[in-house]
Amino acid sequence: MNSAIRAVVRTGLFVNCRVFYVYDGFRGLVDNRVQEATWESATSLIQKGGSVLGVAPCDEFKTREGRLKGAKTLVLHGINNLIVIGGGGSMEALQTFKQEWRSLVQELVSKGLVPDNMGRPLQDLGVCGIPCAVTNDIWGTEMTLGADSALTRVIDSVDHVEASLNSSQRVFIVEVLGKHCGFLAMTAGLAVEADFVFVPEWPPVTEWREALTDKLQRMALTLEWGDVIGWVSEGGSALGTSRQLVSDPDRLAAHVLLHNIRGIAIIGGFEAFQSALMIRDWRDEYDSFRIPIVVVPATISIPSVAASRFGAKAFERMFSHSRRNTADIELLGVRFGDQAYADVGMLETLACFVHTNVRNPWWLTTHGLMRVLATQEKYMAEAIPPERSCNAKNYQTSAGQQPEFIGR
């Protein structure tokens, strides 16, 4: 939440707008706890938890009298745009406030609570809501502010009790926040290798107690638990890794035939991509390489939930009916927030294998945002000359492309 507050303040100041803090949410709006923001006041906020502006319930704002006080606060400060960071209740209150705004201003002017010359210019109120809830239960967004942090805390907490779980051989039950939303339970369960997950969206069957007991008994009798436990929470690869490329295609082809391998999933970095390209080139000489092959990119930035989805999707893709007879080697990645496939052959032109990097990576589009948030206001004129501003048509990046102000 504090990152969003910092970005709102500094982006507003960057475009020469006056920005105000409202403390304690709608309660501060009713009680006129408003302070003008400066560039320096939005410093060192990101590392702090919660909200530096405070959070407080306000039943008074649910009434028209309370909203009238809030409107008076905005009019007296000359504020005609409002950004609210909060959950579903805050979004509903903001919608009602927006709908009543004109009538509230007219009532303030008619009652003499605000001067006529201050109320008339503020007949319209611009609003925007930023969803923030650790439960991730707000419609209209895949991820709310705070949800990812909460998920990280849940995973860390389970990792801390893993030693006790291994030594005592007990069943641990972990309860997480969520109210009527099972996001935290489902995603955390995936990340920590939970055996059972109970979410309100998918009620358990009536005989779930018997199923859980039977599953635990079968696992204790047949599964060597120590072989796989903790794979998700451990770094690296439990199967081992090697940065060496395939050097003996004859031996590799022989092992594929020996073990009757019907598909290969290659998980790794640029060496994995290069190996896939080499196998593709060997297909004309070795028929055993004409099998489905999927490359899954693996870096330290891929969280365990996403990695679990990658692994399952790669297996599904390899043995799907539509891909059974294809000769393509595919890369499974993420584009526009969803999993997508691409021909590994495209990497020859889109990637630099010398420096093991992607050409024109997407995150370069955040360059404009970095300049807005990191440049001190008093040095703005010196740091960003007018002819090199983000809006200048003649300003080019090192790659020869015009930069975007905020990015996609």
Tab-separated table of C-alpha atoms in Angstrom:
chain	number	residue	atom	x	y	z
A	1	MET	CA	0.000	0.000	0.000
A	2	ASN	CA	2.811	2.420	0.839
A	3	SER	CA	4.372	1.830	-2.577
A	4	ALA	CA	1.110	2.895	-4.191
A	5	ILE	CA	0.905	5.982	-1.947
A	6	ARG	CA	4.448	6.962	-2.890
A	7	ALA	CA	3.752	6.487	-6.595
A	8	VAL	CA	0.536	8.559	-6.459
A	9	VAL	CA	2.283	11.437	-4.674
A	10	ARG	CA	5.369	11.606	-6.838
A	11	THR	CA	3.522	11.076	-10.115
A	12	GLY	CA	1.120	13.876	-9.201
A	13	LEU	CA	3.937	16.245	-8.236
A	14	PHE	CA	5.808	15.323	-11.415
A	15	VAL	CA	2.930	16.633	-13.547
A	16	ASN	CA	2.657	19.801	-11.390
A	17	CYS	CA	-0.456	18.829	-9.427
A	18	ARG	CA	-1.043	19.528	-5.744
A	19	VAL	CA	-1.369	16.284	-3.810
A	20	PHE	CA	-2.883	15.840	-0.344
A	21	TYR	CA	-2.740	13.059	2.231
A	22	VAL	CA	-6.001	12.052	3.960
A	23	TYR	CA	-5.181	10.255	7.209
A	24	ASP	CA	-7.237	7.315	8.527
A	25	GLY	CA	-9.255	6.891	5.349
A	26	PHE	CA	-12.829	8.201	5.242
A	27	ARG	CA	-12.588	8.986	8.967
A	28	GLY	CA	-9.908	11.545	8.149
A	29	LEU	CA	-12.077	12.918	5.367
A	30	VAL	CA	-14.955	13.470	7.804
A	31	ASP	CA	-12.697	14.976	10.501
A	32	ASN	CA	-10.656	17.129	8.078
A	33	ARG	CA	-7.345	15.375	8.784
A	34	VAL	CA	-5.756	16.457	5.511
A	35	GLN	CA	-2.161	17.503	4.837
A	36	GLU	CA	-0.504	18.600	1.619
A	37	ALA	CA	2.155	16.178	0.386
A	38	THR	CA	5.702	17.072	-0.605
A	39	TRP	CA	8.321	15.165	-2.551
A	40	GLU	CA	10.329	14.497	0.606
A	41	SER	CA	7.271	13.240	2.521
A	42	ALA	CA	7.024	10.312	0.066
A	43	THR	CA	10.518	9.066	0.925
A	44	SER	CA	11.351	5.743	2.644
A	45	LEU	CA	7.795	4.410	2.521
A	46	ILE	CA	8.184	1.196	0.535
A	47	GLN	CA	9.870	-0.844	3.271
A	48	LYS	CA	7.192	0.009	5.854
A	49	GLY	CA	4.274	-2.333	6.451
A	50	GLY	CA	0.612	-1.413	6.475
A	51	SER	CA	-0.272	2.154	5.546
A	52	VAL	CA	1.607	5.252	6.698
A	53	LEU	CA	-1.683	7.146	6.394
A	54	GLY	CA	-3.441	4.874	8.856
A	55	VAL	CA	-6.660	2.900	8.582
A	56	ALA	CA	-9.793	3.459	10.671
A	57	PRO	CA	-13.460	2.410	10.374
A	58	CYS	CA	-15.958	5.190	9.758
A	59	ASP	CA	-19.632	4.358	10.154
A	60	GLU	CA	-20.427	8.064	9.917
A	61	PHE	CA	-19.388	8.123	6.252
A	62	LYS	CA	-22.134	5.603	5.533
A	63	THR	CA	-24.657	8.371	6.235
A	64	ARG	CA	-25.322	11.407	4.041
A	65	GLU	CA	-24.386	13.718	6.905
A	66	GLY	CA	-20.968	12.087	7.105
A	67	ARG	CA	-20.453	12.281	3.360
A	68	LEU	CA	-21.468	15.957	3.499
A	69	LYS	CA	-18.631	16.578	5.967
A	70	GLY	CA	-16.243	14.718	3.673
A	71	ALA	CA	-17.332	16.819	0.697
A	72	LYS	CA	-16.808	19.984	2.734
A	73	THR	CA	-13.248	18.901	3.531
A	74	LEU	CA	-12.444	18.387	-0.142
A	75	VAL	CA	-14.029	21.663	-1.254
A	76	LEU	CA	-12.220	23.721	1.391
A	77	HIS	CA	-8.892	22.275	0.239
A	78	GLY	CA	-9.765	22.706	-3.437
A	79	ILE	CA	-9.583	18.962	-4.121
A	80	ASN	CA	-11.555	17.650	-7.097
A	81	ASN	CA	-9.852	14.274	-7.607
A	82	LEU	CA	-9.811	11.426	-5.095
A	83	ILE	CA	-7.821	8.174	-5.109
A	84	VAL	CA	-8.951	5.575	-2.577
A	85	ILE	CA	-6.840	2.533	-1.692
A	86	GLY	CA	-8.900	-0.101	0.087
A	87	GLY	CA	-11.146	-3.118	-0.006
A	88	GLY	CA	-14.649	-3.769	-1.250
A	89	GLY	CA	-16.304	-1.599	1.394
A	90	SER	CA	-14.103	1.349	0.466
A	91	MET	CA	-14.940	0.907	-3.207
A	92	GLU	CA	-18.690	0.884	-2.463
A	93	ALA	CA	-18.381	4.014	-0.317
A	94	LEU	CA	-16.391	5.738	-3.069
A	95	GLN	CA	-19.069	4.877	-5.635
A	96	THR	CA	-21.806	6.354	-3.464
A	97	PHE	CA	-19.720	9.466	-2.766
A	98	LYS	CA	-19.140	9.969	-6.500
A	99	GLN	CA	-22.839	9.616	-7.313
A	100	GLU	CA	-23.860	12.142	-4.652
A	101	TRP	CA	-21.037	14.613	-5.233
A	102	ARG	CA	-22.935	17.331	-7.145
A	103	SER	CA	-25.853	17.312	-4.748
A	104	LEU	CA	-23.462	17.426	-1.786
A	105	VAL	CA	-21.653	20.482	-3.187
A	106	GLN	CA	-24.931	22.216	-3.960
A	107	GLU	CA	-26.132	21.549	-0.405
A	108	LEU	CA	-22.898	22.924	1.050
A	109	VAL	CA	-23.261	26.133	-1.004
A	110	SER	CA	-26.973	26.549	-0.232
A	111	LYS	CA	-26.374	26.154	3.508
A	112	GLY	CA	-23.447	28.563	3.429
A	113	LEU	CA	-21.005	25.926	4.679
A	114	VAL	CA	-18.564	26.757	1.873
A	115	PRO	CA	-18.180	29.967	-0.185
A	116	ASP	CA	-19.995	29.988	-3.503
A	117	ASN	CA	-16.793	30.777	-5.398
A	118	MET	CA	-15.162	27.619	-3.976
A	119	GLY	CA	-18.057	25.232	-4.562
A	120	ARG	CA	-19.030	26.121	-8.127
A	121	PRO	CA	-15.663	25.217	-9.758
A	122	LEU	CA	-15.797	21.774	-8.120
A	123	GLN	CA	-19.011	20.404	-9.615
A	124	ASP	CA	-17.281	17.244	-10.854
A	125	LEU	CA	-15.235	14.789	-8.808
A	126	GLY	CA	-12.697	12.500	-10.447
A	127	VAL	CA	-12.260	9.234	-8.564
A	128	CYS	CA	-10.169	6.093	-8.872
A	129	GLY	CA	-10.037	3.054	-6.602
A	130	ILE	CA	-6.957	0.881	-6.042
A	131	PRO	CA	-7.979	-2.539	-4.675
A	132	CYS	CA	-6.085	-3.501	-1.539
A	133	ALA	CA	-6.950	-6.622	0.459
A	134	VAL	CA	-4.792	-9.467	1.763
A	135	THR	CA	-7.655	-11.848	0.970
A	136	ASN	CA	-7.611	-10.959	-2.768
A	137	ASP	CA	-11.410	-10.959	-2.837
A	138	ILE	CA	-12.143	-7.827	-4.875
A	139	TRP	CA	-13.756	-8.177	-8.294
A	140	GLY	CA	-12.068	-6.641	-11.320
A	141	THR	CA	-8.448	-7.551	-10.616
A	142	GLU	CA	-6.420	-10.738	-10.557
A	143	MET	CA	-4.288	-9.549	-7.654
A	144	THR	CA	-4.937	-6.934	-4.982
A	145	LEU	CA	-2.321	-4.958	-3.096
A	146	GLY	CA	-1.246	-6.910	-0.032
A	147	ALA	CA	-2.280	-10.333	-1.298
A	148	ASP	CA	1.180	-11.316	-2.507
A	149	SER	CA	2.777	-10.132	0.753
A	150	ALA	CA	0.264	-12.167	2.748
A	151	LEU	CA	0.967	-15.236	0.622
A	152	THR	CA	4.700	-14.824	1.246
A	153	ARG	CA	4.101	-14.641	5.009
A	154	VAL	CA	2.028	-17.836	4.938
A	155	ILE	CA	4.698	-19.729	3.005
A	156	ASP	CA	7.455	-18.494	5.346
A	157	SER	CA	5.432	-19.517	8.401
A	158	VAL	CA	4.891	-23.042	7.088
A	159	ASP	CA	8.578	-23.351	6.218
A	160	HIS	CA	9.456	-22.472	9.813
A	161	VAL	CA	7.439	-25.379	11.244
A	162	GLU	CA	8.695	-27.881	8.675
A	163	ALA	CA	11.497	-29.105	10.934
A	164	SER	CA	8.981	-30.016	13.627
A	165	LEU	CA	6.799	-31.719	11.044
A	166	ASN	CA	9.676	-33.887	9.820
A	167	SER	CA	10.844	-34.913	13.285
A	168	SER	CA	7.471	-35.520	14.948
A	169	GLN	CA	5.712	-37.106	11.939
A	170	ARG	CA	2.509	-35.297	12.794
A	171	VAL	CA	-0.224	-33.707	10.738
A	172	PHE	CA	-0.152	-29.901	10.770
A	173	ILE	CA	-3.306	-27.876	10.160
A	174	VAL	CA	-2.725	-24.299	8.976
A	175	GLU	CA	-5.559	-21.762	8.917
A	176	VAL	CA	-5.203	-18.602	6.850
A	177	LEU	CA	-7.242	-15.446	6.303
A	178	GLY	CA	-9.797	-15.320	3.552
A	179	LYS	CA	-13.353	-14.911	4.839
A	180	HIS	CA	-15.274	-16.212	1.812
A	181	CYS	CA	-12.287	-16.265	-0.575
A	182	GLY	CA	-9.926	-19.240	-0.802
A	183	PHE	CA	-7.076	-17.490	-2.650
A	184	LEU	CA	-4.543	-17.647	0.184
A	185	ALA	CA	-5.418	-21.223	1.100
A	186	MET	CA	-5.265	-22.508	-2.471
A	187	THR	CA	-2.081	-20.743	-3.584
A	188	ALA	CA	-0.261	-21.334	-0.293
A	189	GLY	CA	-1.304	-24.975	-0.389
A	190	LEU	CA	0.270	-25.302	-3.838
A	191	ALA	CA	3.473	-23.607	-2.730
A	192	VAL	CA	4.026	-25.644	0.466
A	193	GLU	CA	2.959	-29.024	-0.935
A	194	ALA	CA	-0.188	-29.349	1.183
A	195	ASP	CA	-1.989	-32.697	0.992
A	196	PHE	CA	-5.462	-31.267	1.592
A	197	VAL	CA	-6.787	-27.755	0.989
A	198	PHE	CA	-10.213	-26.574	2.125
A	199	VAL	CA	-11.604	-23.488	0.394
A	200	PRO	CA	-15.155	-22.076	0.544
A	201	GLU	CA	-15.440	-22.018	-3.260
A	202	TRP	CA	-14.967	-25.809	-3.346
A	203	PRO	CA	-16.648	-27.359	-0.288
A	204	PRO	CA	-15.230	-30.748	0.710
A	205	VAL	CA	-17.201	-33.935	0.189
A	206	THR	CA	-19.107	-35.281	3.158
A	207	GLU	CA	-16.662	-38.156	3.664
A	208	TRP	CA	-13.566	-35.948	3.616
A	209	ARG	CA	-12.453	-37.196	7.061
A	210	GLU	CA	-12.284	-40.783	5.863
A	211	ALA	CA	-10.523	-39.725	2.631
A	212	LEU	CA	-7.910	-37.726	4.537
A	213	THR	CA	-7.270	-40.546	7.007
A	214	ASP	CA	-6.955	-43.099	4.209
A	215	LYS	CA	-4.579	-40.870	2.248
A	216	LEU	CA	-2.281	-40.314	5.219
A	217	GLN	CA	-2.206	-44.038	6.022
A	218	ARG	CA	-1.371	-44.973	2.422
A	219	MET	CA	1.366	-42.356	2.262
A	220	ALA	CA	2.898	-43.622	5.490
A	221	LEU	CA	2.891	-47.210	4.221
A	222	THR	CA	3.973	-46.820	0.610
A	223	LEU	CA	5.724	-43.491	0.121
A	224	GLU	CA	9.285	-42.709	1.152
A	225	TRP	CA	8.409	-39.238	2.366
A	226	GLY	CA	11.993	-38.070	2.774
A	227	ASP	CA	12.626	-38.439	-0.955
A	228	VAL	CA	10.355	-35.563	-1.948
A	229	ILE	CA	9.430	-33.487	1.107
A	230	GLY	CA	10.556	-29.902	1.015
A	231	TRP	CA	11.315	-29.759	-2.704
A	232	VAL	CA	9.167	-26.655	-3.162
A	233	SER	CA	10.730	-24.725	-0.274
A	234	GLU	CA	14.319	-25.702	-1.099
A	235	GLY	CA	16.480	-23.754	-3.513
A	236	GLY	CA	18.010	-25.072	-6.699
A	237	SER	CA	16.888	-28.376	-8.149
A	238	ALA	CA	16.493	-31.633	-6.269
A	239	LEU	CA	17.463	-33.427	-9.506
A	240	GLY	CA	20.727	-31.527	-9.831
A	241	THR	CA	21.800	-29.040	-12.477
A	242	SER	CA	24.605	-28.640	-14.993
A	243	ARG	CA	25.587	-25.639	-17.092
A	244	GLN	CA	27.167	-27.859	-19.744
A	245	LEU	CA	25.545	-28.301	-23.146
A	246	VAL	CA	24.781	-31.675	-24.673
A	247	SER	CA	28.007	-32.889	-26.292
A	248	ASP	CA	27.228	-36.517	-27.236
A	249	PRO	CA	24.011	-36.854	-29.305
A	250	ASP	CA	24.646	-40.574	-29.912
A	251	ARG	CA	24.598	-41.312	-26.190
A	252	LEU	CA	21.567	-39.110	-25.610
A	253	ALA	CA	19.630	-40.777	-28.427
A	254	ALA	CA	20.518	-44.204	-27.067
A	255	HIS	CA	19.197	-43.319	-23.591
A	256	VAL	CA	15.962	-41.985	-25.071
A	257	LEU	CA	15.412	-45.333	-26.807
A	258	LEU	CA	16.578	-47.376	-23.797
A	259	HIS	CA	14.131	-45.761	-21.361
A	260	ASN	CA	11.313	-45.458	-23.924
A	261	ILE	CA	11.070	-41.697	-23.358
A	262	ARG	CA	8.001	-40.228	-25.071
A	263	GLY	CA	8.537	-36.559	-24.203
A	264	ILE	CA	11.120	-34.248	-22.658
A	265	ALA	CA	10.632	-31.194	-20.442
A	266	ILE	CA	13.812	-29.102	-20.194
A	267	ILE	CA	13.835	-26.763	-17.187
A	268	GLY	CA	16.565	-24.170	-16.985
A	269	GLY	CA	18.088	-20.958	-18.301
A	270	PHE	CA	19.873	-20.189	-21.544
A	271	GLU	CA	21.710	-23.522	-21.530
A	272	ALA	CA	18.318	-25.243	-21.582
A	273	PHE	CA	17.263	-23.134	-24.575
A	274	GLN	CA	20.497	-23.868	-26.408
A	275	SER	CA	20.171	-27.590	-25.705
A	276	ALA	CA	16.650	-27.569	-27.128
A	277	LEU	CA	17.873	-25.852	-30.287
A	278	MET	CA	20.654	-28.432	-30.638
A	279	ILE	CA	18.167	-31.313	-30.253
A	280	ARG	CA	15.963	-29.698	-32.882
A	281	ASP	CA	18.885	-29.599	-35.324
A	282	TRP	CA	19.700	-33.276	-34.627
A	283	ARG	CA	16.199	-34.488	-35.503
A	284	ASP	CA	17.129	-35.023	-39.148
A	285	GLU	CA	19.800	-37.519	-38.060
A	286	TYR	CA	18.118	-39.114	-35.008
A	287	ASP	CA	14.497	-40.252	-35.184
A	288	SER	CA	14.422	-40.767	-31.404
A	289	PHE	CA	14.469	-36.956	-30.970
A	290	ARG	CA	11.183	-36.570	-32.854
A	291	ILE	CA	9.186	-36.452	-29.638
A	292	PRO	CA	7.322	-33.593	-27.899
A	293	ILE	CA	9.760	-31.252	-26.165
A	294	VAL	CA	8.826	-28.290	-23.971
A	295	VAL	CA	11.257	-25.774	-22.472
A	296	VAL	CA	10.295	-24.229	-19.117
A	297	PRO	CA	12.334	-21.113	-18.207
A	298	ALA	CA	13.649	-21.300	-14.640
A	299	THR	CA	15.127	-18.274	-12.877
A	300	ILE	CA	15.317	-17.116	-9.272
A	301	SER	CA	12.407	-14.746	-9.927
A	302	ILE	CA	9.849	-17.493	-10.617
A	303	PRO	CA	7.796	-18.142	-7.437
A	304	SER	CA	6.897	-21.685	-6.460
A	305	VAL	CA	3.187	-21.263	-7.285
A	306	ALA	CA	3.983	-20.221	-10.853
A	307	ALA	CA	6.604	-22.970	-11.135
A	308	SER	CA	4.011	-25.579	-10.108
A	309	ARG	CA	1.669	-24.343	-12.827
A	310	PHE	CA	4.528	-24.400	-15.354
A	311	GLY	CA	5.419	-27.991	-14.579
A	312	ALA	CA	1.848	-29.266	-14.843
A	313	LYS	CA	1.195	-27.293	-18.020
A	314	ALA	CA	4.378	-28.515	-19.669
A	315	PHE	CA	3.410	-32.147	-19.056
A	316	GLU	CA	-0.107	-31.508	-20.365
A	317	ARG	CA	1.246	-29.790	-23.468
A	318	MET	CA	3.679	-32.568	-24.324
A	319	PHE	CA	1.032	-35.262	-24.411
A	320	SER	CA	-1.919	-33.328	-25.770
A	321	HIS	CA	-3.406	-34.846	-28.917
A	322	SER	CA	-2.829	-31.691	-30.972
A	323	ARG	CA	0.926	-31.695	-30.244
A	324	ARG	CA	1.588	-35.429	-30.571
A	325	ASN	CA	2.904	-35.354	-34.146
A	326	THR	CA	4.404	-31.859	-34.298
A	327	ALA	CA	8.091	-31.243	-34.822
A	328	ASP	CA	8.162	-27.907	-33.000
A	329	ILE	CA	10.006	-27.423	-29.717
A	330	GLU	CA	8.038	-25.012	-27.583
A	331	LEU	CA	8.895	-22.551	-24.839
A	332	LEU	CA	6.327	-22.226	-22.060
A	333	GLY	CA	6.315	-18.703	-20.650
A	334	VAL	CA	4.151	-15.864	-19.349
A	335	ARG	CA	2.845	-13.057	-21.549
A	336	PHE	CA	0.251	-10.491	-20.471
A	337	GLY	CA	-0.263	-12.356	-17.196
A	338	ASP	CA	-1.156	-15.717	-18.753
A	339	GLN	CA	0.773	-18.805	-19.817
A	340	ALA	CA	1.665	-18.873	-23.480
A	341	TYR	CA	3.738	-20.971	-25.865
A	342	ALA	CA	6.356	-19.887	-28.384
A	343	ASP	CA	8.631	-21.638	-30.841
A	344	VAL	CA	12.070	-22.085	-29.301
A	345	GLY	CA	13.536	-21.257	-32.690
A	346	MET	CA	12.441	-17.645	-32.197
A	347	LEU	CA	15.048	-17.344	-29.444
A	348	GLU	CA	17.789	-17.271	-32.048
A	349	THR	CA	16.655	-13.781	-33.059
A	350	LEU	CA	15.004	-12.542	-29.843
A	351	ALA	CA	17.735	-13.531	-27.361
A	352	CYS	CA	21.434	-12.809	-27.014
A	353	PHE	CA	23.249	-16.027	-26.129
A	354	VAL	CA	26.570	-14.223	-25.737
A	355	HIS	CA	25.314	-12.141	-22.805
A	356	THR	CA	22.521	-14.613	-21.878
A	357	ASN	CA	19.828	-11.949	-21.959
A	358	VAL	CA	16.665	-11.054	-23.841
A	359	ARG	CA	16.819	-8.395	-26.509
A	360	ASN	CA	14.571	-5.396	-25.646
A	361	PRO	CA	13.146	-6.895	-22.408
A	362	TRP	CA	9.668	-5.766	-21.312
A	363	TRP	CA	10.889	-4.244	-18.042
A	364	LEU	CA	12.727	-1.479	-19.915
A	365	THR	CA	9.296	0.118	-20.364
A	366	THR	CA	9.396	0.986	-16.638
A	367	HIS	CA	12.260	3.406	-17.322
A	368	GLY	CA	9.874	6.363	-17.434
A	369	LEU	CA	8.282	5.379	-14.133
A	370	MET	CA	11.707	5.044	-12.507
A	371	ARG	CA	12.610	8.575	-13.561
A	372	VAL	CA	9.353	9.956	-12.204
A	373	LEU	CA	9.669	8.287	-8.786
A	374	ALA	CA	13.422	8.528	-8.233
A	375	THR	CA	14.262	12.088	-9.345
A	376	GLN	CA	14.257	14.771	-6.684
A	377	GLU	CA	11.797	17.548	-7.520
A	378	LYS	CA	14.294	20.334	-6.850
A	379	TYR	CA	16.695	18.787	-9.352
A	380	MET	CA	13.965	18.080	-11.929
A	381	ALA	CA	14.811	20.968	-14.248
A	382	GLU	CA	18.496	20.050	-14.235
A	383	ALA	CA	18.031	16.282	-14.500
A	384	ILE	CA	15.414	16.241	-17.270
A	385	PRO	CA	15.838	19.008	-19.843
A	386	PRO	CA	12.639	19.877	-21.772
A	387	GLU	CA	14.028	18.514	-25.014
A	388	ARG	CA	14.590	15.123	-23.320
A	389	SER	CA	11.370	14.844	-21.361
A	390	CYS	CA	9.193	11.739	-21.578
A	391	ASN	CA	6.800	13.566	-23.898
A	392	ALA	CA	9.485	14.723	-26.321
A	393	LYS	CA	9.048	13.070	-29.702
A	394	ASN	CA	12.774	13.206	-30.480
A	395	TYR	CA	13.915	11.445	-27.302
A	396	GLN	CA	15.078	7.927	-28.124
A	397	THR	CA	16.257	5.094	-25.910
A	398	SER	CA	19.544	3.308	-26.461
A	399	ALA	CA	17.646	0.669	-28.439
A	400	GLY	CA	16.256	3.332	-30.768
A	401	GLN	CA	12.693	3.127	-29.437
A	402	GLN	CA	10.623	5.895	-27.915
A	403	PRO	CA	10.218	5.258	-24.180
A	404	GLU	CA	6.835	5.009	-22.527
A	405	PHE	CA	5.950	7.330	-19.657
A	406	ILE	CA	4.672	4.682	-17.272
A	407	GLY	CA	4.992	1.496	-19.297
A	408	ARG	CA	2.483	-1.151	-20.169
